[in-house]
């Protein structure tokens, strides 16, 4: 913690950055912090409650953050994949952001609690974590903690979905998505949704009806998750934002698993590795073209 | 006002009678996706209800202003356009066990719904509804109803208010609608009234410590401080997702769209909208007067605590705390209001404000 605070203080004092985006203690658990004054650097913390993916604040749509000036951002290994995604897709420049990576032993599902990390309390995204020591960084802090306990809930949910017939899976998602109110909070909170104009809001032609009807909800979420294929970093900001508590992370993970199987690609920390959405390989599997 | 006593058995019977008479009964129930959470949903019997367990995730808004609803159907013919409007009368519904803040929110929103244009769909549902609230005892640290002039035992917007007493509930019967629903039950005795008063007093104390009352002059301070630099940094952590507006019982903005089913026919719908997204103020020219989240969040605060009161003499907030609970970015409305009120007060008294932790 002191290491993090000292680094933030130094970066702000020497003027390398104008803001350090990190975590602080809020009235109800940990929350994102925006430290612009070196004297406030002591507020910064990092622990197992730091679930938020702060890379979201580097997304150029967060104009209120961009206007502060050059940022430093505190990332876990999983979050670093989103920073890499934003660099890969030319949304930010590598040399205009200072990446403070922290070694991480898993985070809780709910940032408002402070329970021990167990297979019940740990976030579903920490299962099988292979980025406890982030590779994309300017500074790497902390000791390497032991691997987090594994929460199998997501794997079990996916296995259950795969056992269903196509019609049953269709019904499952139609039912889940019937709760969608088309507020688009999932998109707004997503670090990787940066389109200036989203297809959901194009009116000439109107690709997707704006009303929260089963047909339009399905069209919207299908469009979004397909656009996220191979780009989603499984940070679950969409699911945390959804006021209707739709398991959007499950949908995204399901698609991410398909991408991995089909294209041997997982969203990674190396901005130089092209994602399937933006690359063409002659040996891509084409069995679906008939 | 009368006070009646409903035993658990009589409340069970009341729900059964209403359901048998095809009245829609809405009450807090355990959420299907997460049994720790509670949502308002139509119920069939009292056993399904989770009364006073915790605050519901959503408010009552969706039962009066659905997230999407059809306003009219249209069809183009050789002669012109056939328009069929939807009926504005609603079938009867009884809300059981709502928190008093949610019932009060409906009355706050009535003002704008009956302002320059009378929203018949809203008032049709309001007229068809009887609201039986329950003393709130499930408040948490995000609640601040007492700061908004309400309380966990507010009568506002409710037709009756239930207070748990031994073996059942004491019902404060507030309106003729409440009397029509509950007149067959016996009058409560003095002992029950005294025990209810103790419970109500305890509930008020629990929430009062969360935030001091919002003073009437706060509204004018906000209006005068529209350009205060504080707005630039107040919403840094806000993603602009609008989840706050979705769960807010008083946010009522909507968007009206026409959707074609075929080339000649379609529906006109209205859908919930939120000032927290950039499209809300996007002009056809491409210009957007609210460029960043700082301006959009300022709008949220200004509308609730300055613009609405200047027009309707009350704030557009019931202190239910849902925006804070729902926010993925950790925005904290009671804390933020406390900081803003402290700033306003320090300006008024000329004292130095303490360091901001916004």
Short mmCIF file of N, CA, C and O in Angstrom, two decimals, chain A residues 24 27-28 31-34 43 52 56-57 62-65 67-68 179 181 183 185 188-189 201 209-213 215 237 240-241 243 245, chain B residues 33 57 67-68 141-142 232 235-241 243 247 257 259 269 271-272 279 291-294 324 328-330 332 334-335 357-358:
data_model
loop_
_atom_site.label_atom_id
_atom_site.label_comp_id
_atom_site.label_asym_id
_atom_site.label_seq_id
_atom_site.Cartn_x
_atom_site.Cartn_y
_atom_site.Cartn_z
N UNK A 24 -10.05 3.81 -3.45
CA UNK A 24 -10.04 4.41 -2.11
C UNK A 24 -11.19 3.81 -1.30
O UNK A 24 -12.11 3.19 -1.85
N UNK A 27 -17.76 5.18 1.59
CA UNK A 27 -18.65 4.96 2.73
C UNK A 27 -19.19 3.54 2.70
O UNK A 27 -19.58 2.98 3.72
N UNK A 28 -19.25 2.95 1.52
CA UNK A 28 -19.80 1.60 1.37
C UNK A 28 -18.85 0.74 0.54
O UNK A 28 -19.09 0.46 -0.62
N UNK A 31 -14.14 2.21 -3.65
CA UNK A 31 -14.66 2.86 -4.85
C UNK A 31 -13.50 3.48 -5.65
O UNK A 31 -12.41 3.68 -5.10
N UNK A 32 -13.75 3.79 -6.92
CA UNK A 32 -12.69 4.41 -7.72
C UNK A 32 -12.28 5.76 -7.13
O UNK A 32 -13.12 6.49 -6.62
N UNK A 33 -10.98 6.06 -7.21
CA UNK A 33 -10.46 7.33 -6.70
C UNK A 33 -9.74 8.04 -7.83
O UNK A 33 -9.14 7.40 -8.69
N UNK A 34 -9.81 9.36 -7.81
CA UNK A 34 -9.12 10.17 -8.82
C UNK A 34 -8.24 11.15 -8.07
O UNK A 34 -8.72 12.18 -7.59
N UNK A 43 -4.66 8.29 0.30
CA UNK A 43 -6.00 7.67 0.27
C UNK A 43 -5.98 6.35 -0.49
O UNK A 43 -6.90 5.55 -0.36
N UNK A 52 -13.52 -3.24 -9.20
CA UNK A 52 -13.77 -2.41 -10.38
C UNK A 52 -12.62 -2.47 -11.38
O UNK A 52 -11.46 -2.51 -10.98
N UNK A 56 -11.80 1.25 -17.49
CA UNK A 56 -13.00 1.89 -18.04
C UNK A 56 -12.83 3.41 -18.09
O UNK A 56 -13.36 4.07 -18.98
N UNK A 57 -12.08 3.95 -17.13
CA UNK A 57 -11.93 5.41 -17.07
C UNK A 57 -10.92 5.95 -18.08
O UNK A 57 -10.74 7.15 -18.21
N UNK A 62 -15.04 8.79 -21.46
CA UNK A 62 -15.05 9.40 -20.12
C UNK A 62 -14.36 10.75 -20.22
O UNK A 62 -13.24 10.94 -19.73
N UNK A 63 -15.04 11.70 -20.87
CA UNK A 63 -14.42 13.01 -21.13
C UNK A 63 -14.06 13.74 -19.84
O UNK A 63 -13.10 14.49 -19.79
N UNK A 64 -14.88 13.51 -18.81
CA UNK A 64 -14.63 14.23 -17.55
C UNK A 64 -13.30 13.81 -16.94
O UNK A 64 -12.68 14.57 -16.20
N UNK A 65 -12.83 12.60 -17.25
CA UNK A 65 -11.54 12.13 -16.74
C UNK A 65 -10.44 12.59 -17.70
O UNK A 65 -9.39 13.08 -17.27
N UNK A 67 -10.23 15.14 -19.45
CA UNK A 67 -9.89 16.57 -19.36
C UNK A 67 -8.94 16.90 -18.21
O UNK A 67 -8.39 17.99 -18.14
N UNK A 68 -8.72 15.92 -17.32
CA UNK A 68 -7.79 16.17 -16.21
C UNK A 68 -6.34 16.16 -16.68
O UNK A 68 -5.47 16.73 -16.04
N UNK A 179 -36.13 -9.04 -19.12
CA UNK A 179 -36.06 -8.05 -18.04
C UNK A 179 -35.36 -6.76 -18.48
O UNK A 179 -35.43 -5.75 -17.80
N UNK A 181 -34.40 -3.29 -19.76
CA UNK A 181 -35.22 -2.08 -19.93
C UNK A 181 -34.59 -1.14 -20.97
O UNK A 181 -35.01 0.00 -21.12
N UNK A 183 -31.82 0.44 -21.03
CA UNK A 183 -31.20 1.66 -20.51
C UNK A 183 -29.78 1.80 -21.04
O UNK A 183 -29.20 2.87 -21.00
N UNK A 185 -27.09 0.68 -19.76
CA UNK A 185 -26.09 0.84 -18.71
C UNK A 185 -24.91 -0.10 -18.95
O UNK A 185 -23.76 0.24 -18.67
N UNK A 188 -22.62 1.60 -21.34
CA UNK A 188 -21.99 2.81 -20.81
C UNK A 188 -20.89 2.48 -19.81
O UNK A 188 -19.91 3.20 -19.69
N UNK A 189 -21.08 1.39 -19.03
CA UNK A 189 -20.09 1.05 -18.01
C UNK A 189 -18.93 0.24 -18.58
O UNK A 189 -17.91 0.05 -17.93
N UNK A 201 -28.43 3.03 -31.56
CA UNK A 201 -29.03 4.37 -31.66
C UNK A 201 -29.06 4.92 -33.06
O UNK A 201 -29.41 6.08 -33.27
N UNK A 209 -34.99 -1.75 -32.80
CA UNK A 209 -36.01 -0.92 -32.17
C UNK A 209 -35.53 -0.48 -30.79
O UNK A 209 -34.96 -1.27 -30.04
N UNK A 210 -35.79 0.79 -30.41
CA UNK A 210 -35.30 1.26 -29.12
C UNK A 210 -36.13 0.78 -27.92
O UNK A 210 -35.69 0.89 -26.78
N UNK A 211 -37.32 0.25 -28.16
CA UNK A 211 -38.19 -0.12 -27.03
C UNK A 211 -37.77 -1.45 -26.42
O UNK A 211 -37.23 -2.31 -27.09
N UNK A 212 -38.10 -1.59 -25.14
CA UNK A 212 -37.75 -2.81 -24.41
C UNK A 212 -38.78 -3.91 -24.67
O UNK A 212 -39.54 -4.30 -23.80
N UNK A 213 -38.82 -4.38 -25.91
CA UNK A 213 -39.68 -5.51 -26.24
C UNK A 213 -38.79 -6.75 -26.37
O UNK A 213 -37.59 -6.61 -26.62
N UNK A 215 -38.28 -8.88 -28.67
CA UNK A 215 -37.56 -8.94 -29.95
C UNK A 215 -36.38 -7.96 -29.97
O UNK A 215 -35.26 -8.31 -30.32
N UNK A 237 -18.12 -5.43 -15.53
CA UNK A 237 -18.67 -4.09 -15.26
C UNK A 237 -20.11 -4.01 -15.78
O UNK A 237 -20.96 -3.36 -15.17
N UNK A 240 -22.34 -5.61 -13.25
CA UNK A 240 -22.44 -4.79 -12.04
C UNK A 240 -23.33 -3.58 -12.29
O UNK A 240 -23.99 -3.09 -11.38
N UNK A 241 -23.34 -3.07 -13.52
CA UNK A 241 -24.13 -1.87 -13.82
C UNK A 241 -25.59 -2.19 -14.06
O UNK A 241 -26.45 -1.36 -13.80
N UNK A 243 -29.21 -2.55 -13.96
CA UNK A 243 -30.17 -2.37 -12.87
C UNK A 243 -31.19 -3.51 -12.81
O UNK A 243 -31.94 -3.62 -11.85
N UNK A 245 -30.21 -6.75 -13.27
CA UNK A 245 -29.47 -7.94 -12.82
C UNK A 245 -29.54 -9.10 -13.80
O UNK A 245 -29.75 -10.25 -13.43
N UNK B 33 -33.56 -14.38 -9.32
CA UNK B 33 -32.15 -14.59 -9.65
C UNK B 33 -31.25 -14.52 -8.43
O UNK B 33 -30.10 -14.91 -8.50
N UNK B 57 -35.13 -3.81 -4.91
CA UNK B 57 -34.15 -3.28 -5.86
C UNK B 57 -34.77 -2.18 -6.72
O UNK B 57 -34.22 -1.12 -6.87
N UNK B 67 -41.46 0.52 -18.19
CA UNK B 67 -40.25 0.85 -18.95
C UNK B 67 -40.54 1.07 -20.43
O UNK B 67 -39.91 1.88 -21.08
N UNK B 68 -41.52 0.35 -20.96
CA UNK B 68 -41.98 0.63 -22.32
C UNK B 68 -43.48 0.42 -22.35
O UNK B 68 -43.99 -0.51 -21.72
N UNK B 141 -27.41 2.19 5.22
CA UNK B 141 -26.65 3.44 5.32
C UNK B 141 -26.84 4.35 4.10
O UNK B 141 -26.37 5.49 4.11
N UNK B 142 -27.50 3.85 3.04
CA UNK B 142 -27.72 4.72 1.87
C UNK B 142 -29.02 5.51 1.99
O UNK B 142 -29.29 6.37 1.17
N UNK B 232 -17.04 20.08 -12.11
CA UNK B 232 -16.04 19.49 -13.01
C UNK B 232 -15.48 18.19 -12.44
O UNK B 232 -15.04 17.31 -13.18
N UNK B 235 -18.22 14.26 -10.58
CA UNK B 235 -18.73 13.01 -11.17
C UNK B 235 -17.65 12.25 -11.93
O UNK B 235 -17.92 11.55 -12.89
N UNK B 236 -16.40 12.36 -11.46
CA UNK B 236 -15.32 11.69 -12.18
C UNK B 236 -15.56 10.19 -12.27
O UNK B 236 -15.30 9.56 -13.28
N UNK B 237 -16.05 9.59 -11.19
CA UNK B 237 -16.20 8.13 -11.18
C UNK B 237 -17.51 7.66 -11.83
O UNK B 237 -17.74 6.47 -11.92
N UNK B 238 -18.34 8.62 -12.27
CA UNK B 238 -19.63 8.26 -12.88
C UNK B 238 -19.41 7.79 -14.31
O UNK B 238 -18.81 8.49 -15.11
N UNK B 239 -19.89 6.58 -14.62
CA UNK B 239 -19.75 6.05 -15.97
C UNK B 239 -20.81 6.62 -16.92
O UNK B 239 -20.77 6.38 -18.12
N UNK B 240 -21.84 7.26 -16.36
CA UNK B 240 -22.93 7.75 -17.19
C UNK B 240 -23.83 6.63 -17.66
O UNK B 240 -24.43 6.70 -18.72
N UNK B 241 -23.93 5.57 -16.86
CA UNK B 241 -24.70 4.41 -17.31
C UNK B 241 -26.19 4.59 -17.10
O UNK B 241 -27.00 3.92 -17.72
N UNK B 243 -27.97 3.75 -14.54
CA UNK B 243 -28.62 2.75 -13.68
C UNK B 243 -29.38 3.46 -12.55
O UNK B 243 -30.45 3.03 -12.13
N UNK B 247 -33.48 2.84 -11.42
CA UNK B 247 -33.99 2.40 -10.11
C UNK B 247 -34.63 3.53 -9.32
O UNK B 247 -35.26 3.28 -8.29
N UNK B 257 -41.21 7.05 -29.34
CA UNK B 257 -40.73 6.56 -30.64
C UNK B 257 -41.86 5.88 -31.40
O UNK B 257 -42.78 5.33 -30.81
N UNK B 259 -42.52 2.79 -33.99
CA UNK B 259 -41.88 1.57 -34.47
C UNK B 259 -42.81 0.89 -35.47
O UNK B 259 -43.95 0.57 -35.14
N UNK B 269 -44.65 4.21 -29.04
CA UNK B 269 -44.37 3.79 -27.67
C UNK B 269 -43.68 4.89 -26.90
O UNK B 269 -43.07 5.78 -27.51
N UNK B 271 -40.75 5.14 -23.82
CA UNK B 271 -39.75 4.34 -23.13
C UNK B 271 -39.03 5.19 -22.10
O UNK B 271 -38.82 6.38 -22.31
N UNK B 272 -38.63 4.57 -21.01
CA UNK B 272 -37.84 5.30 -20.01
C UNK B 272 -36.60 5.88 -20.69
O UNK B 272 -36.01 5.26 -21.57
N UNK B 279 -26.94 10.80 -25.42
CA UNK B 279 -27.96 10.93 -26.46
C UNK B 279 -29.16 11.77 -25.99
O UNK B 279 -29.89 12.33 -26.80
N UNK B 291 -21.76 18.06 -22.91
CA UNK B 291 -20.66 17.34 -23.56
C UNK B 291 -20.09 16.20 -22.73
O UNK B 291 -19.69 15.19 -23.27
N UNK B 292 -20.00 16.40 -21.43
CA UNK B 292 -19.33 15.38 -20.62
C UNK B 292 -20.19 14.99 -19.44
O UNK B 292 -21.21 15.62 -19.15
N UNK B 293 -19.76 13.95 -18.75
CA UNK B 293 -20.53 13.45 -17.62
C UNK B 293 -20.65 14.48 -16.50
O UNK B 293 -21.60 14.46 -15.74
N UNK B 294 -19.68 15.38 -16.42
CA UNK B 294 -19.75 16.43 -15.39
C UNK B 294 -21.05 17.22 -15.56
O UNK B 294 -21.77 17.48 -14.60
N UNK B 324 -27.49 5.06 -5.00
CA UNK B 324 -26.20 4.74 -4.40
C UNK B 324 -25.97 3.24 -4.42
O UNK B 324 -24.87 2.77 -4.72
N UNK B 328 -22.43 1.36 -10.20
CA UNK B 328 -21.22 0.54 -10.34
C UNK B 328 -19.94 1.35 -10.12
O UNK B 328 -18.87 0.79 -9.96
N UNK B 329 -20.05 2.67 -10.12
CA UNK B 329 -18.87 3.52 -9.96
C UNK B 329 -18.67 4.04 -8.55
O UNK B 329 -17.72 4.78 -8.29
N UNK B 330 -19.59 3.68 -7.64
CA UNK B 330 -19.43 4.11 -6.25
C UNK B 330 -19.84 5.56 -5.99
O UNK B 330 -19.39 6.16 -5.02
N UNK B 332 -22.11 8.30 -4.47
CA UNK B 332 -22.76 8.15 -3.19
C UNK B 332 -23.58 9.41 -2.91
O UNK B 332 -23.06 10.42 -2.44
N UNK B 334 -26.07 10.46 -0.70
CA UNK B 334 -26.14 11.13 0.60
C UNK B 334 -24.82 11.80 1.00
O UNK B 334 -24.82 12.91 1.55
N UNK B 335 -23.69 11.17 0.68
CA UNK B 335 -22.39 11.74 1.03
C UNK B 335 -22.15 13.02 0.23
O UNK B 335 -21.69 14.03 0.75
N UNK B 357 -13.90 15.49 0.30
CA UNK B 357 -13.52 14.10 0.01
C UNK B 357 -14.36 13.56 -1.13
O UNK B 357 -14.58 12.39 -1.25
N UNK B 358 -14.88 14.47 -1.96
CA UNK B 358 -15.71 14.03 -3.08
C UNK B 358 -14.90 13.21 -4.06
O UNK B 358 -15.40 12.36 -4.71
#
